[in-house]
Tab-separated table of C-alpha atoms in Angstrom:
chain	number	residue	atom	x	y	z
A	236	MET	CA	15.197	-12.003	30.176
A	237	GLU	CA	17.899	-10.650	29.658
A	238	GLN	CA	18.600	-13.125	26.667
A	239	SER	CA	15.387	-13.288	25.571
A	240	ASN	CA	16.069	-8.686	25.580
A	241	SER	CA	19.187	-9.215	23.690
A	242	GLN	CA	18.129	-12.232	21.230
A	243	GLU	CA	15.125	-9.346	20.094
A	244	LYS	CA	17.746	-7.103	19.871
A	245	ASP	CA	19.888	-9.061	17.768
A	246	ASP	CA	17.436	-9.132	15.106
A	247	GLY	CA	16.362	-5.839	14.794
A	248	PHE	CA	13.122	-5.694	15.512
A	249	LYS	CA	10.360	-6.309	18.452
A	250	ARG	CA	8.609	-10.413	18.473
A	251	GLY	CA	4.849	-9.457	17.887
A	252	ASP	CA	6.104	-6.695	14.973
A	253	GLU	CA	3.567	-7.693	11.779
A	254	LYS	CA	5.542	-5.704	9.420
A	255	VAL	CA	8.104	-7.447	7.390
A	256	PRO	CA	9.675	-5.345	4.134
A	257	PHE	CA	7.592	-6.215	0.723
A	258	TYR	CA	10.276	-7.448	-1.361
A	259	LYS	CA	9.922	-9.843	0.844
A	260	LEU	CA	6.690	-10.564	0.151
A	261	PHE	CA	7.972	-11.803	-3.262
A	262	SER	CA	10.189	-14.145	-1.025
A	263	LEU	CA	8.043	-17.617	-1.974
A	264	ALA	CA	8.582	-16.618	-6.192
A	265	ASP	CA	10.197	-19.674	-8.613
A	266	PRO	CA	11.445	-19.378	-11.553
A	267	LEU	CA	7.776	-18.944	-13.874
A	268	ASP	CA	6.834	-16.769	-10.958
A	269	ILE	CA	10.013	-14.489	-11.513
A	270	VAL	CA	9.938	-14.827	-15.754
A	271	LEU	CA	6.698	-13.457	-15.187
A	272	MET	CA	7.078	-10.371	-12.699
A	273	ILE	CA	9.846	-9.675	-16.050
A	274	VAL	CA	7.225	-9.886	-18.675
A	275	GLY	CA	4.993	-7.774	-16.788
A	276	THR	CA	7.035	-4.928	-15.542
A	277	VAL	CA	8.402	-4.561	-18.615
A	278	ALA	CA	4.573	-4.371	-20.280
A	279	ALA	CA	3.851	-1.338	-17.411
A	280	ILE	CA	7.158	0.645	-18.678
A	281	ALA	CA	6.069	0.432	-21.974
A	282	ASP	CA	2.267	0.881	-21.280
A	283	GLY	CA	3.360	3.731	-19.297
A	284	LEU	CA	5.410	5.736	-21.201
A	285	SER	CA	3.264	5.531	-24.330
A	286	THR	CA	0.757	8.301	-22.415
A	287	PRO	CA	3.671	10.931	-22.322
A	288	LEU	CA	4.459	10.291	-25.896
A	289	ALA	CA	0.866	9.940	-27.075
A	290	THR	CA	0.821	13.708	-25.821
A	291	LEU	CA	3.752	14.332	-28.459
A	292	ILE	CA	1.439	13.595	-31.362
A	293	TYR	CA	-1.450	15.277	-30.082
A	294	GLY	CA	0.345	18.566	-29.576
A	295	GLU	CA	1.197	17.863	-33.299
A	296	ILE	CA	-1.891	17.659	-34.897
A	297	PHE	CA	-2.439	20.819	-32.948
A	298	ASP	CA	-0.109	22.592	-34.642
A	299	TYR	CA	-1.444	20.988	-38.569
A	300	PHE	CA	-4.514	23.425	-37.989
A	301	GLY	CA	-2.909	26.559	-36.891
A	302	ALA	CA	0.171	26.345	-39.205
A	303	PRO	CA	-1.011	23.935	-42.067
A	304	THR	CA	2.904	22.294	-44.199
A	305	GLU	CA	3.322	22.451	-48.110
A	306	ASN	CA	1.244	18.880	-48.275
A	307	SER	CA	-2.332	18.877	-47.036
A	308	LEU	CA	-3.831	19.293	-43.480
A	309	VAL	CA	-6.158	16.317	-43.833
A	310	HIS	CA	-2.822	13.951	-45.326
A	311	GLU	CA	-0.719	15.436	-42.189
A	312	VAL	CA	-3.772	14.920	-39.378
A	313	SER	CA	-3.665	11.241	-40.670
A	314	LYS	CA	-0.496	10.981	-40.762
A	315	GLY	CA	-1.232	11.991	-36.412
A	316	CYS	CA	-3.826	9.695	-36.084
A	317	LEU	CA	-2.270	6.723	-38.152
A	318	LYS	CA	0.381	7.426	-35.192
A	319	LEU	CA	-1.756	7.659	-33.051
A	320	LEU	CA	-3.870	4.670	-33.607
A	321	TYR	CA	-0.325	2.176	-33.333
A	322	LEU	CA	0.844	3.299	-30.205
A	323	ALA	CA	-2.501	2.590	-29.329
A	324	ALA	CA	-2.410	-0.750	-30.501
A	325	GLY	CA	1.445	-1.134	-28.411
A	326	SER	CA	-0.383	0.476	-25.499
A	327	GLY	CA	-3.251	-2.207	-25.650
A	328	ALA	CA	-0.994	-4.862	-25.952
A	329	ALA	CA	1.502	-3.907	-23.183
A	330	SER	CA	-1.584	-3.401	-20.859
A	331	PHE	CA	-2.937	-6.380	-21.273
A	332	LEU	CA	0.524	-8.423	-20.943
A	333	GLN	CA	1.268	-6.720	-17.620
A	334	VAL	CA	-2.444	-7.287	-16.139
A	335	SER	CA	-2.070	-10.914	-16.633
A	336	SER	CA	1.619	-11.215	-15.931
A	337	TRP	CA	1.596	-9.746	-12.329
A	338	MET	CA	-2.600	-11.208	-11.756
A	339	VAL	CA	-1.068	-14.478	-12.593
A	340	THR	CA	1.981	-14.634	-10.739
A	341	GLY	CA	0.351	-13.126	-8.286
A	342	GLU	CA	-2.688	-15.103	-7.820
A	343	ARG	CA	0.215	-18.447	-7.559
A	344	GLN	CA	2.342	-17.189	-4.933
A	345	ALA	CA	-0.417	-16.416	-2.809
A	346	ALA	CA	-1.842	-19.485	-2.623
A	347	HIS	CA	1.778	-20.914	-2.256
A	348	ILE	CA	1.216	-18.828	0.942
A	349	ARG	CA	-2.333	-20.199	1.970
A	350	SER	CA	-0.727	-23.588	1.708
A	351	LEU	CA	2.307	-22.502	3.955
A	352	TYR	CA	-0.207	-21.072	6.279
A	353	LEU	CA	-1.902	-24.425	6.802
A	354	LYS	CA	-0.106	-26.215	7.325
A	355	THR	CA	2.178	-24.765	9.660
A	356	ILE	CA	-0.340	-23.925	12.014
A	357	LEU	CA	-1.637	-27.676	11.504
A	358	ARG	CA	1.733	-28.051	12.966
A	359	GLN	CA	1.214	-26.179	16.167
A	360	ASP	CA	1.060	-27.286	19.920
A	361	ILE	CA	-2.815	-26.956	20.911
A	362	THR	CA	-2.188	-24.949	23.126
A	363	PHE	CA	-1.794	-23.169	20.719
A	364	PHE	CA	-5.655	-23.021	19.746
A	365	ASP	CA	-6.577	-23.005	23.433
A	366	LYS	CA	-5.339	-19.619	24.375
A	367	GLU	CA	-3.792	-17.809	21.205
A	368	THR	CA	-6.393	-17.854	18.672
A	369	ARG	CA	-9.045	-19.466	17.398
A	370	ALA	CA	-11.052	-20.705	14.852
A	371	GLY	CA	-12.780	-18.486	13.013
A	372	GLU	CA	-9.593	-16.047	12.994
A	373	VAL	CA	-7.523	-18.876	11.677
A	374	VAL	CA	-10.113	-19.378	8.325
A	375	GLY	CA	-10.492	-15.341	8.573
A	376	ARG	CA	-7.170	-14.436	8.164
A	377	MET	CA	-6.781	-17.070	5.294
A	378	SER	CA	-9.175	-15.758	3.290
A	379	GLY	CA	-9.346	-12.353	4.369
A	380	ASP	CA	-5.689	-11.370	4.676
A	381	THR	CA	-4.161	-13.451	1.937
A	382	ILE	CA	-5.988	-11.402	-0.371
A	383	LEU	CA	-5.311	-8.507	0.920
A	384	ILE	CA	-2.444	-9.759	0.071
A	385	GLN	CA	-2.433	-10.872	-3.225
A	386	GLU	CA	-3.602	-7.621	-4.403
A	387	ALA	CA	-0.498	-5.805	-3.194
A	388	MET	CA	2.432	-8.526	-4.858
A	389	GLY	CA	-0.369	-9.023	-7.633
A	390	GLU	CA	-2.441	-6.266	-10.481
A	391	LYS	CA	-1.062	-3.156	-7.970
A	392	VAL	CA	2.772	-4.116	-8.044
A	393	GLY	CA	2.326	-3.395	-12.403
A	394	LYS	CA	-0.188	-0.407	-12.030
A	395	PHE	CA	2.504	1.411	-9.505
A	396	ILE	CA	5.582	0.682	-11.959
A	397	GLN	CA	2.918	2.284	-14.697
A	398	LEU	CA	2.415	5.529	-12.792
A	399	VAL	CA	5.898	5.886	-12.102
A	400	SER	CA	7.397	5.046	-15.792
A	401	ALA	CA	4.326	7.753	-16.980
A	402	PHE	CA	5.510	10.217	-14.212
A	403	PHE	CA	9.219	10.108	-14.942
A	404	GLY	CA	7.567	10.522	-19.301
A	405	GLY	CA	5.450	13.072	-18.673
A	406	PHE	CA	8.026	15.255	-17.101
A	407	LEU	CA	10.553	14.442	-19.616
A	408	VAL	CA	8.437	15.468	-22.745
A	409	ALA	CA	7.816	18.357	-21.079
A	410	PHE	CA	11.015	20.078	-20.306
A	411	ILE	CA	12.094	19.394	-23.518
A	412	LYS	CA	9.522	20.653	-25.446
A	413	GLY	CA	8.148	24.206	-23.132
A	414	TRP	CA	10.995	24.149	-19.338
A	415	LEU	CA	8.711	27.334	-18.494
A	416	LEU	CA	6.035	26.450	-18.700
A	417	SER	CA	6.626	23.233	-17.285
A	418	LEU	CA	8.439	25.144	-14.081
A	419	ALA	CA	4.807	27.192	-13.792
A	420	LEU	CA	2.926	24.156	-13.624
A	421	LEU	CA	5.332	22.374	-10.764
A	422	SER	CA	3.373	24.501	-8.557
A	423	CYS	CA	0.223	22.783	-8.286
A	424	VAL	CA	2.040	18.732	-8.334
A	425	PRO	CA	2.623	19.387	-4.869
A	426	PRO	CA	-0.958	20.331	-3.262
A	427	MET	CA	-1.979	17.563	-5.397
A	428	VAL	CA	0.636	15.665	-4.196
A	429	VAL	CA	-0.979	15.885	-0.187
A	430	ALA	CA	-3.791	16.069	-1.048
A	431	GLY	CA	-3.719	12.031	-2.769
A	432	ALA	CA	-1.500	10.786	0.070
A	433	ALA	CA	-3.623	12.045	2.911
A	434	MET	CA	-6.549	10.576	0.984
A	435	SER	CA	-4.632	7.074	0.232
A	436	ILE	CA	-3.513	6.863	4.697
A	437	PHE	CA	-7.058	7.479	6.247
A	438	ILE	CA	-8.139	5.022	3.483
A	439	SER	CA	-5.986	2.589	4.500
A	440	LYS	CA	-5.892	3.045	7.806
A	441	MET	CA	-10.626	2.483	8.027
A	442	SER	CA	-9.369	-0.764	5.853
A	443	SER	CA	-7.506	-1.929	7.968
A	444	ARG	CA	-9.968	-1.323	10.958
A	445	GLY	CA	-12.892	-2.964	8.328
A	446	GLN	CA	-10.445	-6.334	7.718
A	447	ILE	CA	-10.353	-6.634	11.819
A	448	ALA	CA	-14.083	-5.483	12.601
A	449	TYR	CA	-14.908	-8.359	9.810
A	450	VAL	CA	-12.485	-10.850	11.037
A	451	GLY	CA	-14.187	-10.162	15.255
A	452	ALA	CA	-17.675	-10.347	13.381
A	453	GLY	CA	-16.520	-14.072	12.034
A	454	ASN	CA	-15.020	-15.531	15.458
A	455	VAL	CA	-18.384	-14.181	16.970
A	456	VAL	CA	-20.663	-17.069	14.391
A	457	GLU	CA	-17.838	-19.218	15.010
A	458	GLN	CA	-17.952	-19.664	18.673
A	459	THR	CA	-22.073	-19.469	19.119
A	460	ILE	CA	-21.937	-22.175	16.038
A	461	GLY	CA	-19.456	-24.338	17.257
A	462	SER	CA	-21.248	-23.918	20.468
A	463	ILE	CA	-25.119	-23.971	19.903
A	464	ARG	CA	-25.846	-25.882	23.158
A	465	THR	CA	-24.198	-24.127	25.069
A	466	VAL	CA	-25.527	-20.712	24.218
A	467	ALA	CA	-29.358	-22.064	24.020
A	468	SER	CA	-28.978	-23.370	26.762
A	469	PHE	CA	-27.470	-20.012	29.163
A	470	THR	CA	-30.390	-17.969	26.177
A	471	GLY	CA	-27.672	-16.182	24.996
A	472	GLU	CA	-29.318	-15.525	21.007
A	473	LYS	CA	-29.840	-12.528	22.191
A	474	LYS	CA	-25.714	-11.768	22.966
A	475	ALA	CA	-24.240	-12.989	20.429
A	476	ILE	CA	-26.699	-11.127	18.151
A	477	LYS	CA	-25.939	-8.299	19.520
A	478	LYS	CA	-22.522	-8.975	19.917
A	479	TYR	CA	-21.806	-9.784	16.289
A	480	ASN	CA	-24.021	-7.062	15.009
A	481	ARG	CA	-21.843	-4.712	17.147
A	482	SER	CA	-18.861	-5.904	14.845
A	483	LEU	CA	-20.678	-5.199	11.763
A	484	LYS	CA	-21.479	-1.919	12.837
A	485	ALA	CA	-17.662	-1.151	13.205
A	486	ALA	CA	-16.742	-2.797	10.251
A	487	TYR	CA	-19.954	-0.388	8.238
A	488	ILE	CA	-18.670	3.385	10.393
A	489	SER	CA	-15.470	2.426	8.751
A	490	THR	CA	-15.888	1.616	5.029
A	491	VAL	CA	-18.813	4.536	5.341
A	492	GLN	CA	-15.289	6.761	6.432
A	493	GLN	CA	-13.455	5.426	4.016
A	494	GLY	CA	-16.068	6.477	0.846
A	495	ALA	CA	-16.643	9.570	2.583
A	496	ALA	CA	-12.566	10.901	1.968
A	497	THR	CA	-12.502	8.303	-0.928
A	498	GLY	CA	-14.868	11.317	-2.563
A	499	PHE	CA	-13.717	14.510	-0.927
A	500	GLY	CA	-9.846	13.302	-2.126
A	501	ILE	CA	-11.118	12.981	-5.179
A	502	GLY	CA	-12.501	15.382	-5.394
A	503	ALA	CA	-9.681	18.140	-4.307
A	504	VAL	CA	-7.038	16.687	-6.585
A	505	LEU	CA	-9.729	17.050	-9.346
A	506	CYS	CA	-10.110	20.597	-8.309
A	507	ILE	CA	-6.693	21.438	-8.103
A	508	LEU	CA	-6.465	19.823	-11.492
A	509	PHE	CA	-8.756	22.186	-13.280
A	510	CYS	CA	-6.889	25.179	-10.979
A	511	SER	CA	-3.752	24.148	-13.445
A	512	TYR	CA	-5.665	23.906	-16.631
A	513	GLY	CA	-6.895	27.644	-16.200
A	514	LEU	CA	-2.902	28.319	-15.102
A	515	ALA	CA	-2.168	26.526	-17.992
A	516	ALA	CA	-4.275	28.325	-20.514
A	517	TRP	CA	-3.505	31.849	-18.680
A	518	TYR	CA	0.188	31.787	-18.892
A	519	GLY	CA	0.834	29.663	-21.961
A	520	SER	CA	-1.291	32.338	-24.342
A	521	LYS	CA	1.414	34.613	-22.214
A	522	LEU	CA	4.396	32.401	-23.718
A	523	ILE	CA	2.460	32.006	-27.582
A	524	ILE	CA	2.767	35.664	-27.907
A	525	HIS	CA	6.388	36.399	-25.980
A	526	LYS	CA	8.554	33.714	-26.118
A	527	GLY	CA	7.182	31.775	-29.500
A	528	TYR	CA	5.826	28.693	-28.307
A	529	THR	CA	3.158	27.082	-30.091
A	530	GLY	CA	-0.275	25.978	-29.008
A	531	GLY	CA	1.184	21.983	-29.473
A	532	ASP	CA	3.661	22.735	-27.066
A	533	ILE	CA	0.997	24.384	-24.467
A	534	ILE	CA	-0.795	21.582	-25.009
A	535	THR	CA	1.906	18.518	-24.681
A	536	VAL	CA	3.087	19.809	-21.438
A	537	MET	CA	-0.237	20.819	-19.705
A	538	VAL	CA	-1.158	17.282	-20.308
A	539	ALA	CA	2.518	15.689	-19.509
A	540	ILE	CA	2.550	17.386	-16.707
A	541	MET	CA	-0.718	16.521	-15.470
A	542	THR	CA	-0.148	12.976	-16.955
A	543	GLY	CA	2.930	13.268	-14.900
A	544	GLY	CA	1.546	14.383	-11.619
A	545	MET	CA	-1.768	12.418	-11.663
């Protein structure tokens, strides 16, 4: 026992702890997967920076209407629209590379994980299947958990990198164009982050609870059908149906709670967002009068800050 406890301390974690660092999910990546992840990362950064850059062009076009230059207004607006067209084309190409690269590498690595998982399960002793697991649980884990792993190491990674680059790019553009208004709008970002984080944590818990309920339901079906003669001989069909319905009800309740949390969370975020628009319009008008800001500066800062905060 002492040797076992010391070994657990040396390893730095307790046995049975199923959590692993996120980067270890990519330990099975081969050279092609590494290339795909690099391409997807660069494309995600470019896609994320395209939105803050678009706010600069929107601000320029807005200023053209307020103070036309020596050239015609139509010519200046056409130039701005052409810039937006080029930026949209580049953003579309970057988005295509981002999504396709991360989805392909996620699918490849998840397939490798499934193969290794099955090989590991088949190498276990017979007592492992009798005492520690059931056939339905193995199938449920292979079909359910690996899909969650694939989502976590696939498209969601590219989306996360895109949002991080948009966050830093948006705040950089906003502070360059108008630091006073940027500081005022920063007060709206913490409530928005808190609402989004609370929604994500609750959804994650409900999703895990629903996943466990579906695994339990699969075990009930597997055991009932696998031992259908025994179940029928003891007239246990109704009992099996009730047990299966209880598992489905637990999964249904988790899904309903997840949907309610999503609705409240998105509603709270949008409420804070529109309140921040009102603050930007009110304080921005004062800056235009007293600090020499332009309407384009206000539009650029407002959209860039909200893009970064969202």
